[in-house]
Short mmCIF file of C-alpha atoms and ligand atoms in Angstrom, two decimals:
data_model
loop_
_atom_site.label_atom_id
_atom_site.label_comp_id
_atom_site.label_asym_id
_atom_site.label_seq_id
_atom_site.Cartn_x
_atom_site.Cartn_y
_atom_site.Cartn_z
CA UNK A 78 -42.21 -74.44 -14.66
CA UNK A 79 -40.25 -71.95 -12.30
CA UNK A 80 -40.82 -68.23 -12.29
CA UNK A 81 -37.64 -66.55 -13.83
CA UNK A 82 -38.54 -63.18 -12.69
CA UNK A 83 -38.35 -64.00 -8.90
CA UNK A 84 -35.58 -62.91 -7.15
CA UNK A 85 -35.04 -66.10 -4.99
CA UNK A 86 -35.48 -68.25 -8.14
CA UNK A 87 -32.64 -66.19 -10.15
CA UNK A 88 -30.09 -66.00 -6.82
CA UNK A 89 -30.82 -69.97 -6.16
CA UNK A 90 -30.78 -71.46 -9.81
CA UNK A 91 -27.23 -69.20 -10.36
CA UNK A 92 -25.65 -70.72 -6.94
CA UNK A 93 -26.59 -74.26 -7.77
CA UNK A 94 -25.11 -73.98 -10.78
CA UNK A 95 -21.89 -71.25 -9.34
CA UNK A 96 -22.51 -68.57 -11.54
CA UNK A 97 -22.04 -65.39 -10.46
CA UNK A 98 -23.50 -61.81 -11.90
CA UNK A 99 -20.40 -60.86 -14.58
CA UNK A 100 -20.55 -57.48 -14.92
CA UNK A 101 -18.35 -57.09 -18.00
CA UNK A 102 -20.98 -58.93 -19.97
CA UNK A 103 -23.47 -56.37 -19.10
CA UNK A 104 -25.28 -59.33 -16.57
CA UNK A 105 -28.60 -57.33 -15.24
CA UNK A 106 -31.40 -59.65 -14.74
CA UNK A 107 -34.55 -58.44 -16.03
CA UNK A 108 -37.24 -58.80 -12.49
CA UNK A 109 -40.08 -57.43 -13.33
CA UNK A 110 -42.49 -59.72 -13.80
CA UNK A 111 -44.91 -57.53 -17.13
CA UNK A 112 -41.90 -56.46 -19.25
CA UNK A 113 -40.79 -59.63 -20.50
CA UNK A 114 -44.15 -60.60 -21.76
CA UNK A 115 -44.83 -56.86 -22.89
CA UNK A 116 -41.11 -57.19 -25.06
CA UNK A 117 -42.48 -60.56 -26.58
CA UNK A 118 -46.31 -58.71 -27.25
CA UNK A 119 -44.43 -55.79 -29.13
CA UNK A 120 -42.32 -58.30 -31.22
CA UNK A 121 -45.64 -59.30 -33.08
CA UNK A 122 -44.29 -63.11 -33.14
CA UNK A 123 -46.15 -66.14 -34.22
CA UNK A 124 -46.43 -69.37 -35.33
CA UNK A 125 -44.12 -68.31 -38.28
CA UNK A 126 -41.52 -66.56 -36.66
CA UNK A 127 -38.01 -67.06 -36.08
CA UNK A 128 -36.74 -64.53 -33.06
CA UNK A 129 -33.49 -64.35 -32.53
CA UNK A 130 -32.14 -63.19 -28.65
CA UNK A 131 -28.59 -61.83 -27.91
CA UNK A 132 -28.26 -63.21 -24.58
CA UNK A 133 -30.58 -64.95 -22.28
CA UNK A 134 -29.27 -64.65 -18.99
CA UNK A 135 -31.23 -66.97 -16.98
CA UNK A 136 -33.63 -67.54 -19.42
CA UNK A 137 -36.89 -64.89 -17.92
CA UNK A 138 -37.58 -63.12 -21.70
CA UNK A 139 -36.47 -66.55 -23.59
CA UNK A 140 -39.15 -68.37 -21.75
CA UNK A 141 -41.89 -65.44 -23.11
CA UNK A 142 -40.39 -65.70 -26.94
CA UNK A 143 -40.87 -68.90 -26.75
CA UNK A 144 -44.61 -69.23 -25.61
CA UNK A 145 -45.00 -66.70 -28.90
CA UNK A 146 -42.65 -67.67 -31.98
CA UNK A 147 -41.41 -70.70 -33.69
CA UNK A 148 -37.99 -70.64 -32.83
CA UNK A 149 -36.13 -68.76 -30.69
CA UNK A 150 -32.11 -68.19 -31.66
CA UNK A 151 -30.33 -67.29 -28.66
CA UNK A 152 -26.77 -66.25 -28.21
CA UNK A 153 -25.17 -66.22 -24.86
CA UNK A 154 -21.54 -65.71 -24.69
CA UNK A 155 -20.96 -66.67 -20.90
CA UNK A 156 -20.72 -70.68 -20.99
CA UNK A 157 -21.81 -70.39 -17.66
CA UNK A 158 -24.89 -69.99 -17.72
CA UNK A 159 -25.41 -72.64 -20.11
CA UNK A 160 -26.53 -75.57 -17.38
CA UNK A 161 -28.52 -72.87 -16.15
CA UNK A 162 -30.88 -72.22 -19.48
CA UNK A 163 -30.87 -76.30 -19.35
CA UNK A 164 -32.81 -76.38 -16.26
CA UNK A 165 -35.00 -73.37 -16.97
CA UNK A 166 -36.27 -73.41 -20.12
CA UNK A 167 -36.13 -77.30 -19.97
CA UNK A 168 -39.98 -77.44 -20.93
CA UNK A 169 -39.48 -75.60 -24.41
CA UNK A 170 -38.57 -77.24 -26.92
CA UNK A 171 -38.13 -74.55 -29.88
CA UNK A 172 -35.38 -72.75 -28.47
CA UNK A 173 -31.65 -73.46 -29.23
CA UNK A 174 -29.27 -71.74 -26.81
CA UNK A 175 -26.15 -70.97 -29.22
CA UNK A 176 -22.91 -69.90 -27.10
CA UNK A 177 -21.43 -67.49 -29.21
CA UNK A 178 -20.56 -63.62 -29.23
CA UNK A 179 -23.71 -62.46 -31.47
CA UNK A 180 -20.84 -60.13 -33.02
CA UNK A 181 -19.28 -63.55 -34.18
CA UNK A 182 -21.88 -65.74 -35.21
CA UNK A 183 -22.48 -66.53 -38.67
CA UNK A 184 -26.28 -65.59 -38.74
CA UNK A 185 -26.65 -65.92 -42.92
CA UNK A 186 -26.02 -69.91 -42.37
CA UNK A 187 -28.06 -70.40 -39.08
CA UNK A 188 -30.90 -68.33 -40.41
CA UNK A 189 -30.81 -70.71 -43.90
CA UNK A 190 -30.20 -73.62 -41.30
CA UNK A 191 -32.33 -73.49 -38.81
CA UNK A 192 -35.07 -70.54 -39.89
CA UNK A 193 -36.09 -71.48 -43.09
CA UNK A 194 -39.04 -70.44 -44.82
CA UNK A 195 -39.76 -68.45 -41.05
CA UNK A 196 -39.93 -64.34 -40.73
CA UNK A 197 -37.23 -63.25 -38.88
CA UNK A 198 -37.34 -60.90 -35.72
CA UNK A 199 -34.94 -60.23 -33.36
CA UNK A 200 -35.91 -59.30 -29.47
CA UNK A 201 -34.09 -58.65 -26.91
CA UNK A 202 -32.10 -56.75 -23.51
CA UNK A 203 -28.91 -56.12 -25.13
CA UNK A 204 -25.84 -56.31 -23.06
CA UNK A 205 -25.76 -52.47 -22.64
CA UNK A 206 -21.48 -52.11 -23.40
CA UNK A 207 -22.51 -53.53 -26.94
CA UNK A 208 -25.84 -51.65 -27.33
CA UNK A 209 -24.71 -49.81 -30.63
CA UNK A 210 -22.61 -52.25 -32.45
CA UNK A 211 -25.33 -54.75 -32.20
CA UNK A 212 -27.80 -52.58 -33.43
CA UNK A 213 -26.03 -51.28 -36.37
CA UNK A 214 -24.42 -54.99 -37.05
CA UNK A 215 -28.35 -56.18 -37.60
CA UNK A 216 -29.73 -53.61 -39.53
CA UNK A 217 -26.63 -53.46 -42.57
CA UNK A 218 -27.08 -56.62 -42.24
CA UNK A 219 -29.21 -57.68 -45.06
CA UNK A 220 -31.32 -60.31 -43.49
CA UNK A 221 -34.62 -60.49 -43.73
CA UNK A 222 -35.04 -59.16 -40.60
CA UNK A 223 -38.43 -57.47 -39.86
CA UNK A 224 -38.30 -56.04 -37.17
CA UNK A 225 -35.77 -55.53 -33.95
CA UNK A 226 -37.53 -55.21 -30.53
CA UNK A 227 -34.24 -54.25 -27.73
CA UNK A 228 -33.92 -53.09 -24.23
CA UNK A 229 -31.59 -50.80 -24.16
CA UNK A 230 -30.25 -47.48 -21.99
CA UNK A 231 -32.81 -44.81 -21.84
CA UNK A 232 -30.14 -42.00 -22.92
CA UNK A 233 -29.45 -44.78 -26.14
CA UNK A 234 -33.32 -44.85 -26.58
CA UNK A 235 -33.19 -41.24 -27.53
CA UNK A 236 -30.76 -40.32 -29.75
CA UNK A 237 -31.21 -44.18 -31.37
CA UNK A 238 -35.40 -43.09 -31.95
CA UNK A 239 -34.86 -39.31 -32.38
CA UNK A 240 -35.77 -37.43 -35.01
CA UNK A 241 -32.78 -36.24 -38.15
CA UNK A 242 -32.50 -33.07 -37.92
CA UNK A 243 -33.49 -32.39 -33.77
CA UNK A 244 -31.13 -31.93 -30.94
CA UNK A 245 -31.19 -35.35 -29.24
CA UNK A 246 -30.01 -36.78 -32.89
CA UNK A 247 -26.59 -37.71 -33.92
CA UNK A 248 -24.86 -40.13 -36.89
CA UNK A 249 -26.27 -43.57 -35.27
CA UNK A 250 -29.40 -41.60 -35.23
CA UNK A 251 -29.73 -41.02 -39.31
CA UNK A 252 -27.90 -44.83 -39.82
CA UNK A 253 -31.46 -46.25 -37.97
CA UNK A 254 -34.19 -43.59 -39.56
CA UNK A 255 -32.08 -44.80 -43.27
CA UNK A 256 -32.68 -48.64 -42.33
CA UNK A 257 -35.53 -48.23 -39.79
CA UNK A 258 -38.59 -46.68 -38.96
CA UNK A 259 -38.43 -46.11 -34.57
CA UNK A 260 -40.02 -45.71 -31.33
CA UNK A 261 -40.23 -46.11 -27.89
CA UNK A 262 -42.15 -48.71 -26.02
CA UNK A 263 -42.21 -47.55 -22.63
CA UNK A 264 -39.82 -46.50 -19.84
CA UNK A 265 -37.97 -49.31 -17.58
CA UNK A 266 -36.59 -48.07 -14.02
CA UNK A 267 -33.41 -49.51 -12.79
CA UNK A 268 -35.44 -51.32 -10.13
CA UNK A 269 -36.99 -53.52 -12.49
CA UNK A 270 -33.09 -55.25 -12.64
CA UNK A 271 -30.85 -57.81 -10.59
CA UNK A 272 -28.70 -56.45 -9.26
CA UNK A 273 -30.03 -53.20 -10.50
CA UNK A 274 -28.02 -50.87 -13.21
CA UNK A 275 -27.35 -47.35 -12.67
CA UNK A 276 -29.13 -46.11 -15.57
CA UNK A 277 -32.41 -46.34 -16.41
CA UNK A 278 -33.82 -48.47 -19.35
CA UNK A 279 -36.45 -48.18 -22.11
CA UNK A 280 -37.77 -50.66 -24.83
CA UNK A 281 -37.40 -50.31 -28.71
CA UNK A 282 -39.15 -50.80 -31.86
CA UNK A 283 -37.14 -51.12 -34.99
CA UNK A 284 -39.14 -51.55 -38.18
CA UNK A 285 -37.16 -52.17 -40.79
CA UNK A 286 -37.94 -50.51 -44.28
CA UNK A 287 -38.50 -51.81 -47.27
CA UNK A 288 -36.47 -49.20 -48.84
CA UNK A 289 -34.22 -46.47 -47.44
CA UNK A 290 -36.29 -42.90 -47.13
CA UNK A 291 -33.44 -41.26 -49.61
CA UNK A 292 -31.73 -42.24 -52.51
CA UNK A 293 -27.86 -43.00 -51.80
CA UNK A 294 -25.63 -43.91 -54.56
CA UNK A 295 -22.80 -44.73 -52.51
CA UNK A 296 -24.14 -45.57 -48.79
CA UNK A 297 -20.38 -46.21 -47.63
CA UNK A 298 -19.12 -42.50 -48.59
CA UNK A 299 -22.99 -41.24 -47.67
CA UNK A 300 -22.16 -42.70 -43.78
CA UNK A 301 -18.35 -41.52 -44.05
CA UNK A 302 -20.10 -37.93 -44.42
CA UNK A 303 -22.36 -38.45 -41.94
CA UNK A 304 -19.95 -39.82 -39.53
CA UNK A 305 -17.71 -36.60 -40.26
CA UNK A 306 -20.38 -34.26 -39.85
CA UNK A 307 -20.98 -35.36 -36.02
CA UNK A 308 -17.50 -36.22 -35.38
CA UNK A 309 -17.38 -32.73 -33.20
CA UNK A 310 -20.55 -31.80 -32.47
CA UNK A 311 -19.96 -28.46 -31.07
CA UNK A 312 -18.38 -27.20 -34.60
CA UNK A 313 -20.42 -26.38 -37.29
CA UNK A 314 -20.81 -29.16 -40.61
CA UNK A 315 -18.45 -27.54 -42.61
CA UNK A 316 -15.31 -27.83 -40.14
CA UNK A 317 -15.97 -31.74 -39.36
CA UNK A 318 -16.43 -32.67 -42.62
CA UNK A 319 -13.47 -31.20 -43.62
CA UNK A 320 -11.72 -32.14 -40.67
CA UNK A 321 -12.80 -35.60 -40.70
CA UNK A 322 -12.70 -36.69 -44.34
CA UNK A 323 -9.34 -34.44 -45.15
CA UNK A 324 -11.56 -32.01 -47.89
CA UNK A 325 -9.88 -28.74 -48.08
CA UNK A 326 -12.76 -26.38 -46.41
CA UNK A 327 -13.48 -24.59 -49.83
CA UNK A 328 -14.51 -27.10 -51.26
CA UNK A 329 -16.88 -28.46 -48.18
CA UNK A 330 -18.08 -24.90 -48.47
CA UNK A 331 -19.35 -25.29 -52.01
CA UNK A 332 -20.70 -28.78 -51.32
CA UNK A 333 -22.77 -26.92 -48.72
CA UNK A 334 -24.14 -23.91 -50.69
CA UNK A 335 -24.78 -26.19 -54.07
CA UNK A 336 -27.31 -28.52 -51.24
CA UNK A 337 -28.40 -25.28 -50.38
CA UNK A 338 -28.01 -25.25 -47.00
CA UNK A 339 -26.37 -22.18 -44.77
CA UNK A 340 -22.08 -22.12 -43.97
CA UNK A 341 -22.84 -22.41 -40.53
CA UNK A 342 -25.15 -25.29 -40.58
CA UNK A 343 -24.33 -28.06 -38.20
CA UNK A 344 -25.11 -32.02 -38.61
CA UNK A 345 -28.46 -31.48 -35.82
CA UNK A 346 -30.04 -29.69 -38.10
CA UNK A 347 -29.60 -32.13 -41.08
CA UNK A 348 -32.90 -34.11 -42.78
CA UNK A 349 -31.76 -36.61 -44.23
CA UNK A 350 -31.79 -35.78 -47.67
CA UNK A 351 -29.58 -33.21 -47.11
CA UNK A 352 -26.75 -35.42 -46.16
CA UNK A 353 -27.71 -37.92 -48.89
CA UNK A 354 -27.63 -34.71 -51.29
CA UNK A 355 -24.45 -32.77 -49.72
CA UNK A 356 -22.07 -36.79 -50.30
CA UNK A 357 -23.87 -36.92 -53.71
CA UNK A 358 -21.55 -33.33 -54.01
CA UNK A 359 -19.03 -34.05 -52.13
CA UNK A 360 -18.23 -37.30 -54.32
CA UNK A 361 -18.30 -35.22 -57.10
N1 SAM B 610 -32.99 -62.00 -21.04
C1 SAM B 610 -31.56 -61.43 -19.64
C2 SAM B 610 -32.87 -60.64 -18.95
O1 SAM B 610 -33.20 -60.05 -19.76
O2 SAM B 610 -32.37 -60.70 -18.33
C3 SAM B 610 -30.14 -61.18 -19.71
C4 SAM B 610 -30.00 -59.58 -20.67
S1 SAM B 610 -28.03 -59.22 -19.87
C5 SAM B 610 -28.69 -57.48 -19.89
C6 SAM B 610 -26.97 -59.25 -21.19
C7 SAM B 610 -26.81 -61.13 -21.43
O3 SAM B 610 -26.10 -60.60 -22.50
C8 SAM B 610 -26.31 -61.52 -20.39
O4 SAM B 610 -26.67 -62.57 -20.22
C9 SAM B 610 -24.59 -61.66 -21.64
O5 SAM B 610 -23.83 -62.38 -20.57
C10 SAM B 610 -25.06 -61.72 -22.42
N2 SAM B 610 -23.78 -61.32 -23.76
C11 SAM B 610 -23.07 -60.28 -23.25
N3 SAM B 610 -22.25 -59.51 -24.48
C12 SAM B 610 -22.45 -60.85 -25.50
C13 SAM B 610 -22.08 -60.44 -26.17
N4 SAM B 610 -21.31 -60.33 -27.03
N5 SAM B 610 -23.19 -62.03 -27.06
C14 SAM B 610 -24.45 -63.31 -26.67
N6 SAM B 610 -23.87 -62.21 -25.08
C15 SAM B 610 -23.75 -62.13 -24.46
#
């Protein structure tokens, strides 16, 4: 099997098929030979796991996943890479490349058809231009996903895995925490990629919860309150929520009081319970 983290191998297989890097699709391919085996190991795969990958590139992580999992469903948007992947992954009979935008895939149907009875995990070196939409799509999908082990931009990792109620936290932190336990696994410097991107990366793992850490009656409204609260980070939650949801300031003030929060509180100081209480009071 070819060494897919070797720069010369990547260049030559791409040249052979007339493929050049497409920056717009986030095509920075891993060339550090230790990263992909580690990601596959942290993903906790076994024979009974069907792993979903987003963006195989030339297949460097795909090959490691195929060694550890029962099945790999890998979504690649760039059709130019299909003949490359046919060549680089020809030794594996448990990999299926699906030439589709992951955001448009009918995952429930595909899982039912191709991974019936198997555990489901996600593992990928994500295209950074759509990191949060992809992660949120998996978290909100209600699919039976056990965990999401992904490489993201370092700053995104810090935000996604921050503690709710800390300075690094944002609306996406609350959303991730609602669905999953999160951890940053390891740092990956920019020179681990071809071509090197402008930013460093981290690999994170989100382990999906059986149930959310707080009871929320109306999830849609809860997330609207969270988004509004963080929409103007320099302002108080009272001002941001009032502006974001079009609720009179006086009403938000009373709701904050009833939730036991100071009138000057900022979203980044609020806990999951605070958001859940406040949303319930505001909805009433
Ligand atoms: N897994 C390879 C690696 O680690 O070297 C490539 C990762 S590269 C950061 C991201 C890959 O995602 C590219 O191959 C790109 O073409 C693909 N991609 C970008 N947007 C996509 C989308 N919406 N759906 C599926 N694949 C996508």
